[in-house]
XYZ file of C-alpha atoms in Angstrom:
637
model
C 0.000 0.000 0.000
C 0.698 3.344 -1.083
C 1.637 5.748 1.997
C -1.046 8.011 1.982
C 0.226 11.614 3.874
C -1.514 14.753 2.336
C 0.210 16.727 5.122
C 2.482 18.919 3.015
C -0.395 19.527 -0.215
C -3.140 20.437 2.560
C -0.669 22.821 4.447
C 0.294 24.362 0.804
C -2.885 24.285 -1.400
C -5.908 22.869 0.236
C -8.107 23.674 -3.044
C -5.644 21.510 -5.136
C -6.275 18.922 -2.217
C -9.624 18.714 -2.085
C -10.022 18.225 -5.712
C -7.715 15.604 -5.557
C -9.913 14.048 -3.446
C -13.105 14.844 -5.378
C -11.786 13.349 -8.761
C -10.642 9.662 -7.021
C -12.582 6.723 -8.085
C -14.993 5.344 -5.734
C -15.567 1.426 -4.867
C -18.374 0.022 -3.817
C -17.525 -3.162 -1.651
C -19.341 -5.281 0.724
C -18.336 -7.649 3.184
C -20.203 -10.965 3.484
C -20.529 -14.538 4.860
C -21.426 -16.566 7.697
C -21.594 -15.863 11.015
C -17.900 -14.464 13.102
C -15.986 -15.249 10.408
C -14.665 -11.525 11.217
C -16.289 -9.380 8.556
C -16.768 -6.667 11.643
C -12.969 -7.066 12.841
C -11.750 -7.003 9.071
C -13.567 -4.000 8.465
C -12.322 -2.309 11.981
C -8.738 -3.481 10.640
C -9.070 -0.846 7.742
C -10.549 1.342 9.240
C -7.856 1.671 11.944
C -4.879 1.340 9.255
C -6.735 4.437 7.484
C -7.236 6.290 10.715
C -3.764 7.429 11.434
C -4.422 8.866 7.601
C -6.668 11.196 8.887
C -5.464 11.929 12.403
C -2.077 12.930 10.597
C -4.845 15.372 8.536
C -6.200 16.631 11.686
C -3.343 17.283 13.078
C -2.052 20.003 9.644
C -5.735 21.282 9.771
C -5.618 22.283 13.536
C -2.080 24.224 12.774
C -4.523 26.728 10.093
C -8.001 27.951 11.769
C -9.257 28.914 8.326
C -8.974 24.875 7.275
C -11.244 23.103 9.574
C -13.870 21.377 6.351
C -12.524 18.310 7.329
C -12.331 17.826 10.751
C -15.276 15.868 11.400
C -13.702 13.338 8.958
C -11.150 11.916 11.154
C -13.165 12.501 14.228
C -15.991 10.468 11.950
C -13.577 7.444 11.563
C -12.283 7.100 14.944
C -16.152 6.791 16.213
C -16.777 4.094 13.096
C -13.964 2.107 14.807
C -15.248 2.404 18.331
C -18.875 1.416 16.975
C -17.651 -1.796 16.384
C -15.653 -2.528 19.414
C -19.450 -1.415 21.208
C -21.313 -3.858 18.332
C -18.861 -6.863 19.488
C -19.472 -5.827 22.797
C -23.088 -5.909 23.044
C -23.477 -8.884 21.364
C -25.814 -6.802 18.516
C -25.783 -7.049 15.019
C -26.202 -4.256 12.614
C -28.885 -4.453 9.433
C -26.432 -2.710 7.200
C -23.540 -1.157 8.531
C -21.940 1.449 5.726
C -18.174 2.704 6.764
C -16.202 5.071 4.794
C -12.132 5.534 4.432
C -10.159 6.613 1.659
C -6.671 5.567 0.516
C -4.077 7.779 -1.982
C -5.686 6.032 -4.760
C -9.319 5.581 -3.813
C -12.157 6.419 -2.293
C -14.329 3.081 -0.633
C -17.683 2.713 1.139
C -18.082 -0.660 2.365
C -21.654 -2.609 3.539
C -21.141 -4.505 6.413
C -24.102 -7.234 6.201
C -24.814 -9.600 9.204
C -24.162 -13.460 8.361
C -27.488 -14.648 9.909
C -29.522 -16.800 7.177
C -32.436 -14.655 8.710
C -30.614 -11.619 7.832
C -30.220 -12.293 3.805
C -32.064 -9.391 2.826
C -30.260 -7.317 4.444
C -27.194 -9.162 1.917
C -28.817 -8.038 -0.326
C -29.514 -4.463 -0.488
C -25.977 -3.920 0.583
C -25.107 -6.089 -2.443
C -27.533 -4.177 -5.128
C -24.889 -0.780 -5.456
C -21.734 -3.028 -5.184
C -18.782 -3.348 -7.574
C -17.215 -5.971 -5.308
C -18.237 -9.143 -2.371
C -15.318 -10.187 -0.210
C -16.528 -13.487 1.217
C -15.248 -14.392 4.192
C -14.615 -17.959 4.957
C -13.220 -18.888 8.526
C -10.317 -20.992 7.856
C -11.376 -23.248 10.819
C -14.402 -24.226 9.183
C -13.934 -24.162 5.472
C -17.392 -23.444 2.999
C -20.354 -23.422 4.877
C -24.067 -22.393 3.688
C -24.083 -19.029 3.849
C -20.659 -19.355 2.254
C -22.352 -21.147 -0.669
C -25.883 -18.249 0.029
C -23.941 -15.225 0.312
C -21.445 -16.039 -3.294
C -24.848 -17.198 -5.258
C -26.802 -14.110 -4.735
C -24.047 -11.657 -4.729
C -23.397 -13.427 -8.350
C -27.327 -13.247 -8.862
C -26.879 -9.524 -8.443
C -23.933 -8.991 -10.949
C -21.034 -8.137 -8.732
C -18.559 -8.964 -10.941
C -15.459 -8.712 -8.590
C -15.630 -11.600 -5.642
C -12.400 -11.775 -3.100
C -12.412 -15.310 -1.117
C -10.773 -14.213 2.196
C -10.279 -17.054 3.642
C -9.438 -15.440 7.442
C -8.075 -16.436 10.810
C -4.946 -17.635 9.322
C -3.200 -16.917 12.581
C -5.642 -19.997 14.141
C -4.360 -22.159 11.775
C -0.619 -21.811 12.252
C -0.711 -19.993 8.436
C -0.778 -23.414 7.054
C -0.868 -23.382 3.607
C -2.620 -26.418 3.000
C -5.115 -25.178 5.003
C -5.771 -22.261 2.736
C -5.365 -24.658 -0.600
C -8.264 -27.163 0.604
C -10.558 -24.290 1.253
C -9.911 -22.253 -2.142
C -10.330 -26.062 -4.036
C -13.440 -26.385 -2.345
C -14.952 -22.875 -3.245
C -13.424 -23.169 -6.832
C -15.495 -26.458 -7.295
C -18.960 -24.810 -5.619
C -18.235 -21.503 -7.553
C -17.850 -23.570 -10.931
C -21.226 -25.079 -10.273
C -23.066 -21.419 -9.628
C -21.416 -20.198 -12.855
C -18.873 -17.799 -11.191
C -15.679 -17.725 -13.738
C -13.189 -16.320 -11.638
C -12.633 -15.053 -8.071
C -9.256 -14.122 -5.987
C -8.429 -15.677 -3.219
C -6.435 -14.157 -0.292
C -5.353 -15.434 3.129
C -5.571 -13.249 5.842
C -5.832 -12.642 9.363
C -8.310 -9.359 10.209
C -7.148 -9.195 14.217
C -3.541 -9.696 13.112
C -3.631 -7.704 9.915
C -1.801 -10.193 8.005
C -2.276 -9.323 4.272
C -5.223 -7.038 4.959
C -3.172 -3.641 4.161
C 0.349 -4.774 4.416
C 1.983 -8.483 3.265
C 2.473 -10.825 5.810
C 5.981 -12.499 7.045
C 3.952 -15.364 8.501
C 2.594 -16.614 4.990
C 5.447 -16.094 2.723
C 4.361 -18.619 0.495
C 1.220 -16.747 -0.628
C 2.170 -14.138 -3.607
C -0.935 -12.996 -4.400
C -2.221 -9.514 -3.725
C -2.770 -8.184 -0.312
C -6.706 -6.914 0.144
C -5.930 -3.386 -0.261
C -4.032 -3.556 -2.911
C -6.512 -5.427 -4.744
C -9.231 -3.167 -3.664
C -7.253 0.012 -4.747
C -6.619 -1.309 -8.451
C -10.191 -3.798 -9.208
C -11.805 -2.190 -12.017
C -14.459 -0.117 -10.870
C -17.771 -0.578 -13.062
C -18.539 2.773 -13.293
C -15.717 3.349 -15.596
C -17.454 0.254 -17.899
C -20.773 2.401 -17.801
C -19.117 5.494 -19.468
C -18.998 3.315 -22.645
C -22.374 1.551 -22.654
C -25.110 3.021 -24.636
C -26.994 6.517 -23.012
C -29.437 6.156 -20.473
C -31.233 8.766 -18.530
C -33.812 8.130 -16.008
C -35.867 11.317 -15.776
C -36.064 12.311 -11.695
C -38.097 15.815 -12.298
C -38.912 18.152 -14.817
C -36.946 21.983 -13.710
C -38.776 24.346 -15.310
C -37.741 27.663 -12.778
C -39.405 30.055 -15.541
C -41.053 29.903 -19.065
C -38.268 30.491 -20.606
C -36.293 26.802 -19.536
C -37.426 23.300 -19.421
C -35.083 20.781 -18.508
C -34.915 17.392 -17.649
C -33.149 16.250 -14.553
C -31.748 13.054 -13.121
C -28.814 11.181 -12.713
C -27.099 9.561 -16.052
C -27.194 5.673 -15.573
C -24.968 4.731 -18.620
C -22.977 6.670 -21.541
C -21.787 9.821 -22.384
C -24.193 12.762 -23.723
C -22.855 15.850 -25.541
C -25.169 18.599 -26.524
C -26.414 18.021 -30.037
C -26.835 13.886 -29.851
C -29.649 12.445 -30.921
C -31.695 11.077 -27.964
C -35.319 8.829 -28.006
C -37.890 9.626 -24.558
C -39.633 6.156 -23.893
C -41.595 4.756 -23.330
C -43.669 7.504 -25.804
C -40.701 7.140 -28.446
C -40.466 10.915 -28.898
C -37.512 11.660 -30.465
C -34.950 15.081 -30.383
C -31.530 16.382 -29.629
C -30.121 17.331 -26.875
C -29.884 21.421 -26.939
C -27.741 21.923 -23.525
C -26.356 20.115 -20.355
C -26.671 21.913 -17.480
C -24.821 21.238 -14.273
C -24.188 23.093 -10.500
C -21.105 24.974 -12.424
C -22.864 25.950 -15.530
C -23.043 24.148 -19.127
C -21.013 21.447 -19.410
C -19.934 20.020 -23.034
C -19.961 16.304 -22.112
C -21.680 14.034 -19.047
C -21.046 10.758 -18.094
C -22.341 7.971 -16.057
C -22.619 8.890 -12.544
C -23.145 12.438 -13.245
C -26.154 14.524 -12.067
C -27.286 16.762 -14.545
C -30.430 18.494 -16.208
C -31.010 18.431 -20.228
C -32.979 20.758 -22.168
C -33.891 19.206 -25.793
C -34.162 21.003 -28.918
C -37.896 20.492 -29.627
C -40.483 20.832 -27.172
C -42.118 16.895 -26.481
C -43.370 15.526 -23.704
C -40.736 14.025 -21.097
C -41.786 13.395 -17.032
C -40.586 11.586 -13.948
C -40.104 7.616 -14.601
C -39.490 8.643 -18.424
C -36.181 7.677 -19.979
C -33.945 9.139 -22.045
C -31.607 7.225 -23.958
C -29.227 7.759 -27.163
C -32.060 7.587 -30.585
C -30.689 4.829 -32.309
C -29.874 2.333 -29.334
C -32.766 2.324 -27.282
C -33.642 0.226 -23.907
C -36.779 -1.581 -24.323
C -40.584 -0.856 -23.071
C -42.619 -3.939 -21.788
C -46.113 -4.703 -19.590
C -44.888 -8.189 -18.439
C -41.194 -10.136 -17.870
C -39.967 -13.274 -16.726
C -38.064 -11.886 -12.911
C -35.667 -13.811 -10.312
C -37.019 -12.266 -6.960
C -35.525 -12.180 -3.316
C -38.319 -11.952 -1.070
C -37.231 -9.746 2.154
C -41.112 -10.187 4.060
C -42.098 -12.488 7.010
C -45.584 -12.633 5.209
C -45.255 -14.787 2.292
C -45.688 -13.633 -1.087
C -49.537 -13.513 -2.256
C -49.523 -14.720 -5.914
C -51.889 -12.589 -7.528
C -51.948 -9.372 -5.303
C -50.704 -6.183 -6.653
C -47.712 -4.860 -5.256
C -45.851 -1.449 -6.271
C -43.419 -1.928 -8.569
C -40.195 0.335 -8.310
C -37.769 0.644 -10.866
C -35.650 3.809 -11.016
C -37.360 6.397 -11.181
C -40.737 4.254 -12.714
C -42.944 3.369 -10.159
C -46.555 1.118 -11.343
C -48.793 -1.527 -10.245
C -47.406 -4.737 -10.389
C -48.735 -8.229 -10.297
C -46.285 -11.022 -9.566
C -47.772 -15.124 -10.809
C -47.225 -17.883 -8.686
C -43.620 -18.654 -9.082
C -42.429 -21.340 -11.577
C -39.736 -22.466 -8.720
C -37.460 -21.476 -6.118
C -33.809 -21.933 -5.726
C -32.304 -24.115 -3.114
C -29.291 -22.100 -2.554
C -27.610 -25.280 -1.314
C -27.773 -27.459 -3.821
C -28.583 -25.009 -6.720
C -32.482 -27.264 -7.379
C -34.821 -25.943 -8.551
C -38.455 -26.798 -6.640
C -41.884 -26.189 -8.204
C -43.080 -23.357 -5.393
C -47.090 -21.597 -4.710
C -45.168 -18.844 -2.910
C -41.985 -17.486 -1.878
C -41.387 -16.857 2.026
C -38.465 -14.932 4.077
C -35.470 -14.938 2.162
C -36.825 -17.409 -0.555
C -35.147 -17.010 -4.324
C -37.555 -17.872 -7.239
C -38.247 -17.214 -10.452
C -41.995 -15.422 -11.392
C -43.690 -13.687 -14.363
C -44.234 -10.035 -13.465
C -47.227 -7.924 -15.060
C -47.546 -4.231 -14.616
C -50.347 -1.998 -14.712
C -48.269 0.058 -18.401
C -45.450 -0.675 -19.998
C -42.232 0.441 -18.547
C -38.890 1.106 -19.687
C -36.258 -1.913 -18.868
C -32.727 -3.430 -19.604
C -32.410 -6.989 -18.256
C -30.579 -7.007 -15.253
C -27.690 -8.742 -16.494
C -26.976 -5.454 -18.888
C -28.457 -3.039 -16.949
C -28.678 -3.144 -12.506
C -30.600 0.820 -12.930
C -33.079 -0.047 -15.566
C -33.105 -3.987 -14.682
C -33.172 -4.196 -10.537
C -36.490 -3.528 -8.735
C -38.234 -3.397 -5.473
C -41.454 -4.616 -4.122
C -43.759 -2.114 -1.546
C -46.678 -3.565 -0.159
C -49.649 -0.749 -1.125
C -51.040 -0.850 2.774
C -47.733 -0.922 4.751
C -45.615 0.528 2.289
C -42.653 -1.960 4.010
C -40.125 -3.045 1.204
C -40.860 -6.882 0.489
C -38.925 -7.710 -2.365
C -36.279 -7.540 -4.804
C -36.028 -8.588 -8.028
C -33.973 -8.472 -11.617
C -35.864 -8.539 -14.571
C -34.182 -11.550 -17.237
C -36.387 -10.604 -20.216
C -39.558 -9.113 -21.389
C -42.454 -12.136 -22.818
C -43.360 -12.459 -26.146
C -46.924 -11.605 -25.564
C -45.822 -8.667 -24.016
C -44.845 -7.063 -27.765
C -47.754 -8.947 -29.411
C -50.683 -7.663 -26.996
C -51.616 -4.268 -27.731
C -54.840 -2.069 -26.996
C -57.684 -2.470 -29.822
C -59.284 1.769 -30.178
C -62.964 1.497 -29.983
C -65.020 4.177 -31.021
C -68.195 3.732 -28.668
C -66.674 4.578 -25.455
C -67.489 4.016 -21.403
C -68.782 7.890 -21.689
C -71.308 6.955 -24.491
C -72.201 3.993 -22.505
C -73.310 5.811 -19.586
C -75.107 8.366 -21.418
C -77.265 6.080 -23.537
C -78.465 4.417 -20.336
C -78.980 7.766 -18.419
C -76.640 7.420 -15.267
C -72.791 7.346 -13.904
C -71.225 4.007 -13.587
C -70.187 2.947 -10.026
C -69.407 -0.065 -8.367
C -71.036 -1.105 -5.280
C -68.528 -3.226 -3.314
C -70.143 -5.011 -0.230
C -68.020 -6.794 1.852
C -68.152 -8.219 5.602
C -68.196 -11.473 7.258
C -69.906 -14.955 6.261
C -73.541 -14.655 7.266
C -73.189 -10.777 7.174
C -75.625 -10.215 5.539
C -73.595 -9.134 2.110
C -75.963 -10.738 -0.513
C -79.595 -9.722 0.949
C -78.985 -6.294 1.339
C -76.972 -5.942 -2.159
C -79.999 -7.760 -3.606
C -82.245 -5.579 -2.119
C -80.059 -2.286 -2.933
C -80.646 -3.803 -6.912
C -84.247 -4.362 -6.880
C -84.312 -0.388 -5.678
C -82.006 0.544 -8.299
C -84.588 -1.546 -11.010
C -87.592 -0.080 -9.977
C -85.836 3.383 -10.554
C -85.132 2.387 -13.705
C -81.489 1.885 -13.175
C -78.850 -0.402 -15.369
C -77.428 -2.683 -12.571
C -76.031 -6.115 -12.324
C -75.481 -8.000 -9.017
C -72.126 -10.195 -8.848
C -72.200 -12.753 -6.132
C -69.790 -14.491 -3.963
C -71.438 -18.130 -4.204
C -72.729 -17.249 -7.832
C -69.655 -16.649 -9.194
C -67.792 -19.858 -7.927
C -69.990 -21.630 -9.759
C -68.833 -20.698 -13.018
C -66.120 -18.047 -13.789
C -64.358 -18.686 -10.816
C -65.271 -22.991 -10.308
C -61.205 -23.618 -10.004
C -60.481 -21.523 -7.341
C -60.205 -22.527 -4.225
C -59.682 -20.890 -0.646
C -56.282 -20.355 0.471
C -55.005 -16.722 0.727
C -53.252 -17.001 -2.941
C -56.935 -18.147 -4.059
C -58.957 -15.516 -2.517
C -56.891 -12.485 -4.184
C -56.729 -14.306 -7.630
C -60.899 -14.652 -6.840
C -61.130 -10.821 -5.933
C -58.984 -10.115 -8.983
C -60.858 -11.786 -11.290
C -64.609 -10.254 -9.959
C -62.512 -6.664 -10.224
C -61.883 -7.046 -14.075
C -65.142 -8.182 -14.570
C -66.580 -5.090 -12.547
C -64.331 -3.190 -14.600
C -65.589 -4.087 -17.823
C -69.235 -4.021 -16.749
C -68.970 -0.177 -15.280
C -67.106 -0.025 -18.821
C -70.518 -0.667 -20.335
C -72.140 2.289 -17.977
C -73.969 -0.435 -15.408
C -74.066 0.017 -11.428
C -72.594 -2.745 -10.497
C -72.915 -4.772 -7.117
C -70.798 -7.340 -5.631
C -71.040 -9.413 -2.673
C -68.085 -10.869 -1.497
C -65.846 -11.263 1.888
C -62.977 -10.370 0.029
C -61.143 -10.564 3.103
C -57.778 -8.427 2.498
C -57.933 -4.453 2.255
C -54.773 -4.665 -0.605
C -56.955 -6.657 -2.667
C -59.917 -4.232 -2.261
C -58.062 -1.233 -2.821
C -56.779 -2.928 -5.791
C -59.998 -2.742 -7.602
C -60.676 0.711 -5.961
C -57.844 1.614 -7.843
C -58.748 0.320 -11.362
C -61.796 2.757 -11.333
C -61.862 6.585 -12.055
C -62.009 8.271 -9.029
C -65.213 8.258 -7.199
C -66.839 5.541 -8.793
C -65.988 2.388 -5.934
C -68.128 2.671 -3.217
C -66.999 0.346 0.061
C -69.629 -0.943 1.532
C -69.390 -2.646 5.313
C -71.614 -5.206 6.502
C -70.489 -4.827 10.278
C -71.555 -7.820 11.755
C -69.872 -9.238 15.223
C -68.329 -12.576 14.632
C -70.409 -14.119 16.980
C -73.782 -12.484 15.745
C -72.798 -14.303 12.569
C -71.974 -17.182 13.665
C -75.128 -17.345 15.930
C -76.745 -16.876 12.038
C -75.195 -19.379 10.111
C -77.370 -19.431 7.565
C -75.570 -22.258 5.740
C -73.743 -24.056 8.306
C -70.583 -22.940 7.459
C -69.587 -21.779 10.646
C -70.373 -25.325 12.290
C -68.129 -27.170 10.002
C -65.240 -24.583 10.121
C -65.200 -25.390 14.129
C -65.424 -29.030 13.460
C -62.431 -28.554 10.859
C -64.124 -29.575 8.240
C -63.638 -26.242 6.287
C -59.984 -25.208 6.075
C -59.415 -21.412 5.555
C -62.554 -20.271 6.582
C -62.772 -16.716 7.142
C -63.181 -15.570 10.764
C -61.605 -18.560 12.033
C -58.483 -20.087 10.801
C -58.251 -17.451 7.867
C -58.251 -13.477 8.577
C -60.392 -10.868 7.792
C -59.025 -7.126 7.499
C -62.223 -4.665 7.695
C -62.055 -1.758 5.989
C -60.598 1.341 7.558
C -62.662 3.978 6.001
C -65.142 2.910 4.222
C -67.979 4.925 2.361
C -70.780 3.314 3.785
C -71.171 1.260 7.030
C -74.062 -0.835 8.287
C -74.079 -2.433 11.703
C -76.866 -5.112 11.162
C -77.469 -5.508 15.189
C -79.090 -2.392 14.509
C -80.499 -2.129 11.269
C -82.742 -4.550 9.341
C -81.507 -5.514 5.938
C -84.606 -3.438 4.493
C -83.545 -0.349 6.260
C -80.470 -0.705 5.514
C -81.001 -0.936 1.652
C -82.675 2.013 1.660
C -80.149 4.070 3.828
C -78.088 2.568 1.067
C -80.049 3.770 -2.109
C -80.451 7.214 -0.615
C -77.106 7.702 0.525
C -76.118 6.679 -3.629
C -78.802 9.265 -4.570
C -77.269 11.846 -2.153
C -74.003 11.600 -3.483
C -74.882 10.626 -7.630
C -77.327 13.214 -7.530
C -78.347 15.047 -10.706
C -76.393 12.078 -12.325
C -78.742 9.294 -11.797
C-alpha cells in the first residue's frame, strides 16, 4: 500500500487537495458470509490502518483555523472504529452497517451485512450498489451455507469482482494447506453457480496479516494483499461510461417559461449537446440542446453524473421517463420473466398487486405464482405456490403500463427492482428482470369508437361499483340484492355479482387459500371493470377478506366511482346466524381457511358506507343505502 500523507499539499494548497480528493474513483464493496468469520474485525482493521491517515490530517488542519472542512472526517472514523468494538461488545448485530475511508488512490464505502440466514435481505440491499463481495470464509471451518448463500446471490446480483478471504490464518498456524483445501473447495462450488473467476487471499483481520500490508507469517502466498486489490479492481462505473446513453428522468426543472429541462442522474454513456436522444416509453424523439450542471453548461456528461437536459424540440418528457441515445434504445414492456428475493415475514400472495419500483418508474405490479425457487444449497430448482423470508424464485411479473427496462444482467438501474406492499408501504422484495415475454410485444390495446362515456349516457346514469363486503352470514348478498331491486324499480342499469354465484362458473377452479382468494377478488374486479365499462351500477357481494386486494380494484376505477360498503356484523352475531352451516363445520375442521376462524379478515378502515346489522334490518339498511347513492350521484342518476 501506497503511503497516503496529504500533510504537506493540505498545508500548501488545500483547493488543489480537495479536488484531488473529489476526482478519485470510488468502490463500492461489501463484506459478506457466515456468522464471526470476522467481517466486523476485518472492516475495523481498515478502518484503523486508514485512521492514522486522517489523524495525521487533523493534526495540519488544527495548525490553520481557516482549514477546519474536514475535521469531522477523522473525528468520523475514529467513532466508526469504536462502533464496532461497542457492536462486538453488546453482542448486537447491525442491518447494514456502511463505513467510509479513503486511501491515496481511492475512495471506498463498504456494507457490512450480518451473516445470519435470517438476515439475507439485508445481503442483499448492501449487495444491489456493489462493484465488489469479499466473502469471508473462517479458515477453521472451510465453505459453509451461507458461504455457498452469500457467493450465489451476490453473483445473482452482478457483482462482478468476488475476493475469497479465507481469514483467521493466525488460528491455523498460516498453514498453507489449510488455505489450498478451502480455495479447491470454493473453486469447485463456484464452478457449479457459474462464477468464472474469483481471488483468493489469506488473511488474518485481528492480526492484519495481508489485509493492508503483506504478511511475514505466509510467505508462500504471492498474491495480492486486500488493499491492494481493492485500490486497483476495475471499478464498473468506468465500464458504464462506454455503454449506450441512459437517462432516467427524476423531475422536470422548469424555474421560468423560458427553460425546461430534464433532470436526473445519467445511468450509462456519455451525452454531448447536439446527440440524438429517443424519450420512452412515448418514443419521442430530439436532440439534446444543452447540459446543465451546478457549475454551468457542461460540453460532455457521463455515467454517474447529475445533470439536467434541455432538448431542442419541445415533447413531452416526465418523472419515470427515460432518455436514452435515438438509435440504441432500452426496451418498453407490460410483463417479464423476474428472479425475486423476497425480504417479508408474510409470504408472497400470488396474484396481489404490489408497487413496482424501478428507477425512477414506479406502477402496479402483479407477480404469478412462481415457476420455482432456488435451493441455494444445492442449486435445485423446486416447483413453489409462494416465496417466504429470504426465498429465491423465479416469477412472471405484469404491470399496470409498460415500462422502460434493460435486463438485469446489462443493466442493474433499468433492470433491478423493489417490491412495496400498497397498505404498509414496508419493502418486500427484490427482483432483476431476465427478459420481457413475447406476448408482451404482441398484446396491444384495440381503439374502440363507442366509449365508457357513451355507454353511460345512452343508459342515463354514472357508472359505479357497489362493493359489499363483511363477514360470512353478514348479511352481504340480501342487502346488495335488495339495494338492486331499488335501483330496477328506478329504472337503473345494474347487475349483481355474487360471492357463491360466481364460484360456480367463472371462478369454479379456485379454491380458498389466501393465494386463491386475491386471484378470486382479482378476477370479480376485471369483470366489474368491464361491466362499469358498459355504464352499469354494479354490485358485488363478497368477503374479500384483504384491504390490498380491495383497494386494488378501488384503484382500477376513475375516481369516485368504488363505493366500500361494510356489513359490520360481530363474529359471533354471525356465527349465531349461520345461515348455511358454514360456521359449524369450520369449528369441526371440516372447512380449512374459513374466514373468521383459521383465515383473517381485514375490515375496511374507512369505508364509504357502514351498516351495523345488530341495529339495522336488511330493508332499512337498503334504503339508507339507495339514498345515501342518490345523495351523493345526484343530478347524475
Amino acid at each position: 500500500m501506497t503511503a497516503y500523507r496529504p500533510d504537506a499539499l493540505i498545508a500548501s494548497d488545500i483547493s488543489a487537495y480537495l479536488e484531488l480528493h473529489q476526482t478519485k474513483s470510488l468502490l463500492r464493496f461489501l463484506t459478506c458470509g457466515s456468522v464471526d468469520d470476522g467481517k466486523s474485525t476485518l472492516i475495523g482493521r481498515l478502518l484503523y490502518d486508514s485512521k492514522q491517515i486522517f489523524e495525521d490530517q487533523l493534526s495540519a488542519l488544527e495548525n490553520d483555523s481557516k482549514r477546519v472542512g474536514t475535521q469531522g472526517q477523522a473525528i468520523d472514523f475514529a467513532l466508526l472504529v469504536d462502533g464496532l468494538a461497542a457492536e462486538r461488545e453488546q453482542g448486537i448485530t447491525i442491518d447494514v452497517a456502511y463505513r467510509f475511508f479513503a486511501t491515496e488512490k481511492r475512495k471506498f464505502i463498504v456494507a457490512d451485512t450480518p451473516g445470519h440466514e435470517q438476515y439475507t435481505r439485508n445481503m442483499v440491499t448492501g449487495a444491489s450498489t456493489a462493484d465488489l463481495a469479499v466473502i469471508l470464509i473462517d479458515a477453521r471451518k472451510g465453505v459453509l451455507t451461507q458461504t455457498r448463500r452469500h457467493s450465489f446471490l451476490a453473483h445473482l446480483l452482478g457483482i462482478r469482482h468476488l475476493v475469497v478471504a479465507v481469514n483467521k490464518m493466525d488460528l491455523v498456524d498460516y498453514d498453507q494447506g489449510v488455505f489450498e483445501r478451502i480455495v479447491d473447495d470454493y473453486a469447485e462450488f463456484a464452478q457449479s453457480i457459474g462464477i468464472q473467476d474469483f481471488t483468493p487471499i489469506p488473511i488474518s483481520g485481528f492480526q492484519g496479516d495481508n489485509v493492508t500490508t503483506r504478511s511475514d507469517a505466509m510467505p508462500w502466498f504471492s498474491g495480492p494483499v486486500l488493499l491492494d486489490h481493492l485500490e486497483s479492481v476495475e471499478v464498473d462505473a468506468d465500464i458504464d461510461r462506454i455503454k449506450p446513453f441512459r437517462m432516467p428522468v427524476q423531475w422536470v426543472n422548469r424555474p421560468n417559461l423560458d427553460f425546461r429541462g430534464f433532470a436526473g442522474i445519467i445511468s450509462g454513456g456519455t451525452i454531448r449537446p447536439g446527440d440524438p436522444v429517443r424519450i420512452l416509453p412515448s418514443g419521442r424523439t430530439s436532440t439534446v440542446a444543452r447540459i446543465v450542471a451546478m457549475g454551468g453548461d457542461k460540453e460532455v456528461a457521463v455515467a454517474g453524473e447529475s445533470v439536467t437536459l434541455t432538448l431542442a424540440d419541445e415533447v413531452d418528457c416526465s418523472r419515470g421517463d427515460v432518455i436514452a441515445t435515438a438509435d440504441a434504445p432500452p426496451q418498453v414492456a407490460d410483463q417479464f420473466k423476474a428472479t425475486i428475493v423476497w425480504m417479508d415475514p408474510a409470504e408472497l400472495l400470488p396474484g396481489r398487486a404490489y408497487w413496482l419500483k424501478l428507477g425512477t418508474q414506479t406502477v402496479s405490479a402483479v407477480i404469478r405464482a412462481p415457476e420455482y425457487a432456488i435451493d441455494v444449497n444445492t442449486m435445485a430448482r423446486a416447483p413453489a405456490k409462494t416465496l417466504a423470508l429470504n426465498d429465491i424464485g423465479v416469477a412472471e411479473v405484469a404491470t399496470d403500463r409498460a415500462i422502460v427496462f434493460e435486463p438485469y444482467a446489462g443493466s442493474h438501474d433499468l433492470g433491478g427492482f423493489i417490491l412495496i406492499d400498497k397498505l404498509t408501504n414496508a419493502t418486500v422484495g427484490a427482483g432483476m428482470l431476465d427478459f420481457a415475454l413475447r406476448r408482451a410485444q404482441n398484446v396491444h390495446w384495440q381503439a374502440v369508437e363507442i366509449t365508457r362515456e357513451a355507454h353511460a349516457q345512452q343508459k342515463g346514469q354514472q357508472p359505479r361499483l357497489l362493493w359489499f363486503t363483511g363477514l360470512s352470514g353478514s348479511g352481504k348478498s340480501t342487502i346488495a340484492n335488495l339495494v338492486e331491486k331499488k335501483l330496477h324499480a328506478l329504472g337503473k342499469h345494474s347487475f349483481l355479482l355474487d360471492g357463491d354465484n360466481i364460484r360456480h362458473g367463472l371462478n369454479r377452479d379456485l379454491g380458498f387459500s389466501d393465494q386463491d382468494r386475491v386471484e378470486n377478488i382479482r378476477r370479480i374486479g376485471e369483470v366489474a371493470k368491464l361491466m362499469t365499462d358498459a355504464g352499469l351500477i354494479v354490485l358485488t357481494a363478497f368477503i374479500s377478506p384483504f384491504r390490498a386486494e380491495r383497494a386494488m380494484v378501488r384503484s382500477l376505477l376513475p375516481h369516485g366511482e368504488f363505493f366500500e360498503i361494510f356489513v359490520d356484523t360481530p363474529m359471533e352475531e354471525a356465527e349465531r346466524r349461520d345461515v348455511k352451516g358454514l360456521y359449524k363445520k369450520a369449528r369441526a375442521g371440516e372447512i380449512a381457511n374459513f374466514t373468521g376462524i383459521s383465515s383473517p379478515y381485514e375490515p375496511p378502515l374507512a369505508p364509504e358506507i357502514r351498516i351495523d346489522t345488530t341495529r339495522t334490518s336488511p330493508e332499512e339498511a337498503a334504503e339508507q343505502i339507495v339514498e345515501a347513492i342518490m345523495g351523493v350521484w345526484s343530478p347524475m342518476l
